[in-house]
XYZ file of C-alpha atoms in Angstrom:
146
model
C -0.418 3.307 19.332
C 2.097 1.926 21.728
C 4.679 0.682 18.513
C 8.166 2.528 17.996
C 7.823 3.321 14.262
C 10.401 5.346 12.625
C 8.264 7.713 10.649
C 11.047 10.147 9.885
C 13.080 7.089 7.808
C 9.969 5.205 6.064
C 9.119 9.014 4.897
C 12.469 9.552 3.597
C 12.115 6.269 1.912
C 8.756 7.621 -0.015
C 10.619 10.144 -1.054
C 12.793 7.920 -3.007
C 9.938 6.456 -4.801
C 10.752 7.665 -8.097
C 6.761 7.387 -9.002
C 6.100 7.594 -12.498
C 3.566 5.948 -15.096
C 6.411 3.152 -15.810
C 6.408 2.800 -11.510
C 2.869 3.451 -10.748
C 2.124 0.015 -11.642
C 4.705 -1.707 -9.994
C 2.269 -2.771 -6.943
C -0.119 -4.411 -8.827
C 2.133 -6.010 -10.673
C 3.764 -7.491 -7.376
C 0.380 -7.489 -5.927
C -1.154 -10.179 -8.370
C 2.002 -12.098 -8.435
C 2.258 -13.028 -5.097
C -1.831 -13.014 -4.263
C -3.728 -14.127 -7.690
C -6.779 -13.852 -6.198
C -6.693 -10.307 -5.463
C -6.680 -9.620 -8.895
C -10.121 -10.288 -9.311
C -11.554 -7.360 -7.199
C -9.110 -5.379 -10.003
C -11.301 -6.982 -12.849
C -7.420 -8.306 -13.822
C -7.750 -11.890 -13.408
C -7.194 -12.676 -17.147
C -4.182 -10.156 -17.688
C -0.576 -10.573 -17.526
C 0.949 -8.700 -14.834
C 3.658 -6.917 -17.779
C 0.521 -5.864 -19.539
C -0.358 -3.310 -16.644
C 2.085 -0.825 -18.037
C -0.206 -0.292 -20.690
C -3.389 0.200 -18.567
C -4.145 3.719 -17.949
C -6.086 2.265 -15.281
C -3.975 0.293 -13.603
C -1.159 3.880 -13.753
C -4.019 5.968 -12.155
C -4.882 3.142 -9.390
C -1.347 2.447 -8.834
C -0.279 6.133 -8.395
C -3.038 6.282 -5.928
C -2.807 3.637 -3.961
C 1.086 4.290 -3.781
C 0.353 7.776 -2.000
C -2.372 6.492 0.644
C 1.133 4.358 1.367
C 3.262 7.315 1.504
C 0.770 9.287 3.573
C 0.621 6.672 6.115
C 4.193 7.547 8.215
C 3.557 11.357 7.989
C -0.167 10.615 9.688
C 0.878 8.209 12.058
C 0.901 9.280 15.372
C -2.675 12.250 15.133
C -5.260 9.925 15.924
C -6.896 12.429 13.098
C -4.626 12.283 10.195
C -4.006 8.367 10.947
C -7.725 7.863 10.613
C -8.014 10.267 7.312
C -5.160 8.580 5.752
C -6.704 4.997 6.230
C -10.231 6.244 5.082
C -8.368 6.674 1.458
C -7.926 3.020 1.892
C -11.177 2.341 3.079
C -12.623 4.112 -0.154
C -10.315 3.009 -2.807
C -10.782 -0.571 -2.188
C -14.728 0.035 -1.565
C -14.392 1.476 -4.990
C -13.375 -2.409 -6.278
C -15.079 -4.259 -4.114
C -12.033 -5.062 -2.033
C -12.459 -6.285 1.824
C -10.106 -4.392 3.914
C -9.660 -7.933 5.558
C -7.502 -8.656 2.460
C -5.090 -5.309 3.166
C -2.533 -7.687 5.778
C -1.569 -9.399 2.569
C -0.625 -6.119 0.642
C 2.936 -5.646 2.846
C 4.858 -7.704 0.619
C 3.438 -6.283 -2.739
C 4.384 -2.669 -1.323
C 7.914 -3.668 -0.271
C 8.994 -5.235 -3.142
C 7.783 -1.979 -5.151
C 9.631 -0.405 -2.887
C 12.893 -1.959 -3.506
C 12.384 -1.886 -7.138
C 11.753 2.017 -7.338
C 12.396 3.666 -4.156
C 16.551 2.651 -4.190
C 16.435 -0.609 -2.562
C 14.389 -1.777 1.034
C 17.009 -1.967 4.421
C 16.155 -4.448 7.152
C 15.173 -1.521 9.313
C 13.244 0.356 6.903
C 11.270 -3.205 6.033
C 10.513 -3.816 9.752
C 9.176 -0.096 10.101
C 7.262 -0.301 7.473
C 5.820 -4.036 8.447
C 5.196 -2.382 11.893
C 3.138 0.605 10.596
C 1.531 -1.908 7.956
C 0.363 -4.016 10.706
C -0.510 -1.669 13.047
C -2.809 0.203 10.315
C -4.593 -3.173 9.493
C -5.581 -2.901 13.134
C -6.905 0.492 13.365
C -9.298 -0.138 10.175
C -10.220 -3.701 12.526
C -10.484 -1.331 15.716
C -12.650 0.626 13.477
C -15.160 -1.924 12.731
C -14.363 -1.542 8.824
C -13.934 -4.945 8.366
C-alpha cells in the first residue's frame, strides 16, 4: 500500500457524518440515482429514491454500509484491520447478491452523501477518499473476491 492517504482528515470527516435514520439513506438514494442498475441487487428497482426514507430497510442497510465506509481510513494501513474492514463489504453485498466488481462505481454515491451530511466534501478530502476508495477496490481484486 504504496498510496499517501490522509487517514487522520477522511476520519475527521466521518466524524462529521451526522448519521441518523433521515441520513442513513442518503447513499442509496445517491447510489440508485447515479447507477439504476444497482438498484436491482437492493430489490429497489421499482421505488423512488425519496421513498427510501420510509424503508426501515433501506435505514438499517444504509447505516451499515455507511460505517464499513467510516471504518475504512482507521484500518488502512494493518494489513489485518484493512482486510477485516473490507470483509464487511464482502458480506454485506454477498448478502444482496452484489458483485464486488460493481464497488468502483460506489465513490460517487458515498461522496455526495458525504457532502450532504458530513458538512460539505473539500478537494483534498475527495481525492483521499477516491485514493483509499480505489485502492480498497484493489485489495478485494488482489484478494481474488471478485
Amino acid at each position: 500500500m504504496a498510496k499517501m492517504i490522509n487517514t487522520e482528515l477522511l476520519q475527521d470527516h466521518a466524524r462529521q457524518y451526522k448519521l441518523s435514520k433521515a441520513t442513513a439513506v442518503e447513499y442509496h438514494k445517491q447510489l440508485f440515482q447515479l447507477h439504476p442498475e444497482l438498484a436491482e441487487p437492493y430489490n429497489a428497482e421499482d421505488l423512488d429514491p425519496e421513498s427510501l426514507q420510509r424503508s426501515q430497510k433501506f435505514i438499517i442497510q444504509g447505516m451499515s454500509e455507511l460505517q464499513n465506509f467510516f471504518a475504512l481510513p482507521t484500518a488502512f494501513g494493518d494489513d489485518r484491520k484493512w482486510r477485516n474492514a473490507l470483509v464487511a463489504f464482502k458480506e454485506q453485498y454477498g448478502d444482496i447478491g452484489l458483485s464486488l466488481e460493481e464497488f468502483h462505481k460506489v465513490t460517487g454515491a458515498f461522496l455526495a452523501a458525504m457532502n450532504k451530511n458530513a458538512g460539505g466534501v473539500s478537494n483534498e478530502q475527495k481525492k483521499n477518499w477516491e485514493e483509499l476508495l480505489t485502492v480498497a477496490y484493489e485489495s478485494m481484486k488482489k484478494y481474488g473476491w471478485f
